[in-house]
PDB file of C-alpha atoms in Angstrom:
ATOM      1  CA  UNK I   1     106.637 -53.368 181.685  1.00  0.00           C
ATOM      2  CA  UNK I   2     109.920 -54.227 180.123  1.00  0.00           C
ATOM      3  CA  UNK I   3     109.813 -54.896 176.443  1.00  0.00           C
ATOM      4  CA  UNK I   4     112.554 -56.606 174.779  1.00  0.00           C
ATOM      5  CA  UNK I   5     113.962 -58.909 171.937  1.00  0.00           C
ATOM      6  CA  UNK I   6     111.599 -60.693 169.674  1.00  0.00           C
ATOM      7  CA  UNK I   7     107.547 -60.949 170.935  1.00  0.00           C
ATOM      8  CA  UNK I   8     105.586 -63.366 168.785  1.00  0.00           C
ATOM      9  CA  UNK I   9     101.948 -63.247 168.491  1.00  0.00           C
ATOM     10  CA  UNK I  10     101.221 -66.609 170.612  1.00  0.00           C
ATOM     11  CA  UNK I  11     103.306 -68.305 172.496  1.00  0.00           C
ATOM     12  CA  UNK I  12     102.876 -71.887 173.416  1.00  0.00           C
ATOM     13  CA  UNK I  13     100.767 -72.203 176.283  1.00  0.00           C
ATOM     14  CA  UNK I  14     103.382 -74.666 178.108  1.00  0.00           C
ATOM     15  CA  UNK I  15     105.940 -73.298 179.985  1.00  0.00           C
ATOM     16  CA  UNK I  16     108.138 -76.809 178.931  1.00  0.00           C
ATOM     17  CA  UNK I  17     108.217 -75.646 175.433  1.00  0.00           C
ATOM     18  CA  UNK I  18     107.986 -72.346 175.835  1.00  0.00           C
ATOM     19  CA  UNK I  19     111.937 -73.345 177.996  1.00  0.00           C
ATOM     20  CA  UNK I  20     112.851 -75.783 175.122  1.00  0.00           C
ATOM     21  CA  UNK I  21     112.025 -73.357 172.489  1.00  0.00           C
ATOM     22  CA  UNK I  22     113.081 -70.504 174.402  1.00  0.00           C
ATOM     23  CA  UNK I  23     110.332 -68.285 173.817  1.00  0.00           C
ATOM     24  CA  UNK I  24     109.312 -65.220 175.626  1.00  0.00           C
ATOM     25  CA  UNK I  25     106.808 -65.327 178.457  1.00  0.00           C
ATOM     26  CA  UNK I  26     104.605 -63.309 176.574  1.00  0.00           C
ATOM     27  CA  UNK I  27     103.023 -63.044 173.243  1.00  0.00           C
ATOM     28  CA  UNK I  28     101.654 -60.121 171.374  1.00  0.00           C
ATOM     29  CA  UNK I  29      97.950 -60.893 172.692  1.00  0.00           C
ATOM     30  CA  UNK I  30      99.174 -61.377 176.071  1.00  0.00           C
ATOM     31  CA  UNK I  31     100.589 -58.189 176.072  1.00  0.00           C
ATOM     32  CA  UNK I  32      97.725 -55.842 174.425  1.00  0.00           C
ATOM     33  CA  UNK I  33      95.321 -57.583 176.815  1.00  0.00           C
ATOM     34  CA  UNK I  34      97.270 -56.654 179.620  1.00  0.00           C
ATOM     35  CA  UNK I  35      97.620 -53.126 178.525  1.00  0.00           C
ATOM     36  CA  UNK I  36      93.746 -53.308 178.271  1.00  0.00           C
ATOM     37  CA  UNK I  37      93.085 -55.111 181.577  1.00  0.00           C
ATOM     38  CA  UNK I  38      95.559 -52.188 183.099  1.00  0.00           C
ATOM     39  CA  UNK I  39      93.520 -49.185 182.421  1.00  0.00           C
ATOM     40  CA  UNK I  40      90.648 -50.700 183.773  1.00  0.00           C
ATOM     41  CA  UNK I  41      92.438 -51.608 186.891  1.00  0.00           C
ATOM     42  CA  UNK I  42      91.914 -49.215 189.864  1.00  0.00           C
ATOM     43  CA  UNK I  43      94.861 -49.966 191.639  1.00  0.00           C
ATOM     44  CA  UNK I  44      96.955 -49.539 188.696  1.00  0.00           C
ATOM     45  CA  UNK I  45      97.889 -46.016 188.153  1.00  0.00           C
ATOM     46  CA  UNK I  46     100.650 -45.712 185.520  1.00  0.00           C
ATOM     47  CA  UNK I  47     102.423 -47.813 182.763  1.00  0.00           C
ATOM     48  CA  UNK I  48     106.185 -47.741 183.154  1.00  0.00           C
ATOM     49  CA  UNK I  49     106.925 -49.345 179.503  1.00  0.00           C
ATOM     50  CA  UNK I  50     111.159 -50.233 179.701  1.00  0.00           C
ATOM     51  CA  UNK I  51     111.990 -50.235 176.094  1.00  0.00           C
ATOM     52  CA  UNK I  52     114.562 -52.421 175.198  1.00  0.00           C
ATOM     53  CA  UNK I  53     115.606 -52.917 171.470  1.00  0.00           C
ATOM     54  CA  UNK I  54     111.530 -55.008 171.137  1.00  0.00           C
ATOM     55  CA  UNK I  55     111.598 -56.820 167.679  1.00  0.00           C
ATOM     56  CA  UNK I  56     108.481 -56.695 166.148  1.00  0.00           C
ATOM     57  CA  UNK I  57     107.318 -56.161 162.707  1.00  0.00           C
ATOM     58  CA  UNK I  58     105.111 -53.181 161.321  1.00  0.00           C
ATOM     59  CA  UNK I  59     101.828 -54.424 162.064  1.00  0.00           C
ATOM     60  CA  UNK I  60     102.584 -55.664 166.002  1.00  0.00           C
ATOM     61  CA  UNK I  61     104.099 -52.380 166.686  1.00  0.00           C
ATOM     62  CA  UNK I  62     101.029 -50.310 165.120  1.00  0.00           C
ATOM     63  CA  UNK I  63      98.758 -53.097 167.649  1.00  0.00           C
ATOM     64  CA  UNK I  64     101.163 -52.208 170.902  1.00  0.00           C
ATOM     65  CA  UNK I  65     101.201 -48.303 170.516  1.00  0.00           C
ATOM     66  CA  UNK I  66      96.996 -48.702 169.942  1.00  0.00           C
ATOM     67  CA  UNK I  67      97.269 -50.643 173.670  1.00  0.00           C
ATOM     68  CA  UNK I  68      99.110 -48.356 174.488  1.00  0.00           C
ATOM     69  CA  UNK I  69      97.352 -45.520 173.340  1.00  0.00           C
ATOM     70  CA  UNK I  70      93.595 -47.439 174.745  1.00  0.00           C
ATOM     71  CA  UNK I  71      96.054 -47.501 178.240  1.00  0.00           C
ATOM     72  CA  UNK I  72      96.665 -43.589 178.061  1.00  0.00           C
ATOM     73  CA  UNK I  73      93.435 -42.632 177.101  1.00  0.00           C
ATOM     74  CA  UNK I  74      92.411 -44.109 180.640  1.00  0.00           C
ATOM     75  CA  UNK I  75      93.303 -41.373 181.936  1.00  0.00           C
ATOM     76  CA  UNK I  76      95.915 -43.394 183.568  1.00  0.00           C
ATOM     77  CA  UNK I  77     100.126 -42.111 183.321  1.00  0.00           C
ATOM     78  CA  UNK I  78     102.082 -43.887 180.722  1.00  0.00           C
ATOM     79  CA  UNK I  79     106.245 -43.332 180.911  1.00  0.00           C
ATOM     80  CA  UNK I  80     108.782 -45.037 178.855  1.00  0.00           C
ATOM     81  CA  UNK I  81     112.383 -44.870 179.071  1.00  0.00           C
ATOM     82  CA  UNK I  82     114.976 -46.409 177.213  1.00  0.00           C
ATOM     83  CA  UNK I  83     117.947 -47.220 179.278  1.00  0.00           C
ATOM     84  CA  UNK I  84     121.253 -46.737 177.520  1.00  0.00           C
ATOM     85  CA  UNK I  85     120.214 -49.003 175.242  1.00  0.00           C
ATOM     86  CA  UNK I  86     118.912 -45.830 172.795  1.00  0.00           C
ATOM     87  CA  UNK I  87     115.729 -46.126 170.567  1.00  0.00           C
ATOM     88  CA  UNK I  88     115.457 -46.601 166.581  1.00  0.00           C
ATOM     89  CA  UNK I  89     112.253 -45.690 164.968  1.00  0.00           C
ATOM     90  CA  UNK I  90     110.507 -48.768 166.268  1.00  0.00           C
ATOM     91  CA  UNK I  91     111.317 -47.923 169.302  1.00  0.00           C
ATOM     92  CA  UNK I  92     110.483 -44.323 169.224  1.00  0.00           C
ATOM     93  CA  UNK I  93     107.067 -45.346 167.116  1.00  0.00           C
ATOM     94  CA  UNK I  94     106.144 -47.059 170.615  1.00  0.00           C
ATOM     95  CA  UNK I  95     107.285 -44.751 172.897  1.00  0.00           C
ATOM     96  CA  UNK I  96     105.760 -41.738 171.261  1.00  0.00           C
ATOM     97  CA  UNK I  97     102.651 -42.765 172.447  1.00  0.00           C
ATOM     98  CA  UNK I  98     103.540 -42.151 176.288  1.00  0.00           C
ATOM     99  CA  UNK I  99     103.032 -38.754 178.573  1.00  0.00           C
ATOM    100  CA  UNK I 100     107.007 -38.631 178.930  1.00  0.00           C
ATOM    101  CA  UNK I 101     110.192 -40.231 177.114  1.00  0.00           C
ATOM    102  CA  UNK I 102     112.866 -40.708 178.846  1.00  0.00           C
ATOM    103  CA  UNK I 103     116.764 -41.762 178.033  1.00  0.00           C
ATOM    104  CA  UNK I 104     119.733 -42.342 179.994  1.00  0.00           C
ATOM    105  CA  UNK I 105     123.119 -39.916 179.380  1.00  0.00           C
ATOM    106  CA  UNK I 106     124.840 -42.174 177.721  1.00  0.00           C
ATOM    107  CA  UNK I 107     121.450 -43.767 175.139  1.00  0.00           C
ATOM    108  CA  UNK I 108     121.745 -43.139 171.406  1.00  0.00           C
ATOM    109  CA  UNK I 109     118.754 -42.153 168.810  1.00  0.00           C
ATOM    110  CA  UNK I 110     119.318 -43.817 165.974  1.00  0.00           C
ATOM    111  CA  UNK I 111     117.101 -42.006 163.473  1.00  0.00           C
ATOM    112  CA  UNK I 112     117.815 -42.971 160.025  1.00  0.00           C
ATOM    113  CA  UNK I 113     114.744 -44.026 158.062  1.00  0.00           C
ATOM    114  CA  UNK I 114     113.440 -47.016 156.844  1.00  0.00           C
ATOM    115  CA  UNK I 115     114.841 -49.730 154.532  1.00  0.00           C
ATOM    116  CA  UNK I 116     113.734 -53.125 152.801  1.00  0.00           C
ATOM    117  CA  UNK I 117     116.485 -55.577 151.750  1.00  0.00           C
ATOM    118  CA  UNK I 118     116.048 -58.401 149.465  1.00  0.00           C
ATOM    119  CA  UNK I 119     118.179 -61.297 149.100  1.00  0.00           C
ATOM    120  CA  UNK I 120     119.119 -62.879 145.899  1.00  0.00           C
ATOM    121  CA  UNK I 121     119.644 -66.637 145.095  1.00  0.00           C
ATOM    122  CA  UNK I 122     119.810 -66.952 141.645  1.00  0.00           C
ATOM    123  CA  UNK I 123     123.691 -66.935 141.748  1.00  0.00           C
ATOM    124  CA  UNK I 124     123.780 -69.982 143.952  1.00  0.00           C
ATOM    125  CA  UNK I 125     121.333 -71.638 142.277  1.00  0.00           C
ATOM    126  CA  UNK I 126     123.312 -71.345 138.760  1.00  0.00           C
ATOM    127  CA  UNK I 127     126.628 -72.454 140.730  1.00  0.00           C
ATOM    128  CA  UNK I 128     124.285 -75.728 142.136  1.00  0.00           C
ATOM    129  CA  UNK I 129     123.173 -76.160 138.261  1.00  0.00           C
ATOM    130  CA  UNK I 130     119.549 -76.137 139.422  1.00  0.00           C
ATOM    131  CA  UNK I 131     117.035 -73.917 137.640  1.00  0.00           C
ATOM    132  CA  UNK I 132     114.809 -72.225 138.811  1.00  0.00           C
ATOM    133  CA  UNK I 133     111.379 -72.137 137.149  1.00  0.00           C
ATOM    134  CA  UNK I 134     108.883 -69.484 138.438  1.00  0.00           C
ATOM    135  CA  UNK I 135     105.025 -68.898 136.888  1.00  0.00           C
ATOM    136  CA  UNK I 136     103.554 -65.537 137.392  1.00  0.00           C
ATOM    137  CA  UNK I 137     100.536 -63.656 136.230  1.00  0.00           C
ATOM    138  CA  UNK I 138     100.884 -59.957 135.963  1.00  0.00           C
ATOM    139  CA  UNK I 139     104.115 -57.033 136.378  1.00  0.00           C
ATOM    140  CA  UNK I 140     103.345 -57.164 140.405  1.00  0.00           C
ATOM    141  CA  UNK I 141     104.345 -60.516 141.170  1.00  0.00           C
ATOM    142  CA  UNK I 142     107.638 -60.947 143.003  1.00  0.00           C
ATOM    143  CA  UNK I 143     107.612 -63.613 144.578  1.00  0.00           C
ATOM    144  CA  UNK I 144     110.030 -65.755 142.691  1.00  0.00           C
ATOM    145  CA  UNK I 145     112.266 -63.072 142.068  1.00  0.00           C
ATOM    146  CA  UNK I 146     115.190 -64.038 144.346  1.00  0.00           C
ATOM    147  CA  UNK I 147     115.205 -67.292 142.905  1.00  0.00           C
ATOM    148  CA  UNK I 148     115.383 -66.060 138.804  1.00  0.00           C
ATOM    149  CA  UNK I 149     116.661 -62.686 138.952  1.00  0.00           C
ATOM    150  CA  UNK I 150     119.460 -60.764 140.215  1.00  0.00           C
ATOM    151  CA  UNK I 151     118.223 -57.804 141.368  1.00  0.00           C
ATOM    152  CA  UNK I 152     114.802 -55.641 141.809  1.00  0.00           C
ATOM    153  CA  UNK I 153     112.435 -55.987 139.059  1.00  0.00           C
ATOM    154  CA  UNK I 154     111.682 -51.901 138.864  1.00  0.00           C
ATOM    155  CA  UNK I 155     107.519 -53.122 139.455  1.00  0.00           C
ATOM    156  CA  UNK I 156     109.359 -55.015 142.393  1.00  0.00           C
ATOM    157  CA  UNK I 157     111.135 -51.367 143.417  1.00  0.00           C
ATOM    158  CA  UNK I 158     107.523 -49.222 143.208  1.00  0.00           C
ATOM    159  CA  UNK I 159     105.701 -51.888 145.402  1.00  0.00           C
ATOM    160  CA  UNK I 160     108.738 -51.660 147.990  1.00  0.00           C
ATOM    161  CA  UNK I 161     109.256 -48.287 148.005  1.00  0.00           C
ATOM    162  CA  UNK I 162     105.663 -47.396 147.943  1.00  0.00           C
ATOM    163  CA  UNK I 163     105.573 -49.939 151.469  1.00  0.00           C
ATOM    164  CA  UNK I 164     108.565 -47.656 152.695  1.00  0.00           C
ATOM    165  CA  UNK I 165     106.608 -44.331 152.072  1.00  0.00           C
ATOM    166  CA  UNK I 166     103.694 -45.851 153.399  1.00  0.00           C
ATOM    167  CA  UNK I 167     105.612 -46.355 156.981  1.00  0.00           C
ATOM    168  CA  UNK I 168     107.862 -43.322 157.048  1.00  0.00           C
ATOM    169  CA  UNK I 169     104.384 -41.208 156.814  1.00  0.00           C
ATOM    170  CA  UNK I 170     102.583 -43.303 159.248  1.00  0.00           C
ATOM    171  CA  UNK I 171     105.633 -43.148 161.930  1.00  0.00           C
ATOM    172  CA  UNK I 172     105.638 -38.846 161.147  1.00  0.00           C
ATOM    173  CA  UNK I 173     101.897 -38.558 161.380  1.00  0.00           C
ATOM    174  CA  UNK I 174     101.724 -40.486 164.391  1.00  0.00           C
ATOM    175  CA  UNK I 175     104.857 -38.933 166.183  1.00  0.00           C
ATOM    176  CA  UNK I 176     103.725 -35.181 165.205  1.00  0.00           C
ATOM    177  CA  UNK I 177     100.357 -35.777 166.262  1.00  0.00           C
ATOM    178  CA  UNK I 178     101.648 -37.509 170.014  1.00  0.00           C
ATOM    179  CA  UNK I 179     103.879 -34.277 170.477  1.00  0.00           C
ATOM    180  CA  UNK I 180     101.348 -31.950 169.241  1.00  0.00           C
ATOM    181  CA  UNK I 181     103.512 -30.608 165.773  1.00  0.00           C
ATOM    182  CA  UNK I 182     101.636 -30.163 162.720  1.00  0.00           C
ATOM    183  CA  UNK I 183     102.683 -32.636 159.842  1.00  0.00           C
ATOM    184  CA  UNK I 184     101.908 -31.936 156.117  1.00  0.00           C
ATOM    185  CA  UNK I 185     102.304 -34.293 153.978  1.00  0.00           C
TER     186      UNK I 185
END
């Protein structure tokens, strides 16, 4: 199973758009329900997952590696291997969950943490002479800051770096507990 580029969550059932819009074969569901239709497959024996560079955000990786995990728990082999295309954390997140890892000579691990940007319009917005008028209710609400401010509100900073804590323990939790290391948090 090669994984690769961007995977949406649906993908248009017609194979015309899915050309014109050049969209994957595949979407998120289509994927976790082949993972689960796989381990209940007898003539299916192991998972061979290719990883290469797969774009997905938080919340479809954490719904992958649970296929993938469902797949494993089978009782059924599960590989992955990277290429020489290396692994980042996402990467890694996903491939963590399979009996062996493996990477060509020449693949890179790029392992340096998480990060949120935010982009700022308020600038451009000043130089267009158009303001920017934003109603909010509450410290918490951020929404409009890239069009009003130009930089983090610090209520802005403790939500986003509370979100980056939040993954950077869930990716060492899960990752210690699929290569049996303790983690304390």
């Amino acid at each position: 199973m090669r994984l690769s580029g961007p995977i949406p969550e649906v993908v248009s059932p017609d194979p015309l758009s899915r050309l014109l819009l050049e969209e994957p074969p595949y979407g998120l569901h289509d994927l976790t329900h082949a993972l689960r239709k796989a381990a209940a497959d007898r003539r299916i024996e192991a998972v061979w997952l290719r990883l290469q560079n797969p774009q997905l955000s938080w919340a479809s990786l954490e719904e992958v590696r649970a296929a993938l995990v469902e797949f494993k728990s089978s009782g059924k082999l599960l590989i992955a291997s990277c290429e020489d295309f290396g692994m980042d954390e996402a990467t890694y997140f996903l491939a963590s969950a399979a009996d062996s890892v493996f990477a060509g000579p020449e693949s890179f691990f790029e392992f340096n943490g998480f990060y949120l940007t935010a982009e700022f319009y308020k600038r451009l917005l000043d130089k267009l002479e158009v303001e920017a008028r934003v109603v909010r209710a509450g410290a918490f609400k951020s929404a409009g800051e890239p069009f009003v401010r130009e930089h983090l509100s610090e209520e802005n900073r403790l939500q986003l770096q509370a979100l980056l804590d939040a993954y950077n323990r869930r990716f060492l939790e899960t990752v210690a507990e699929a290569r049996g290391f303790r983690w304390r948090t």
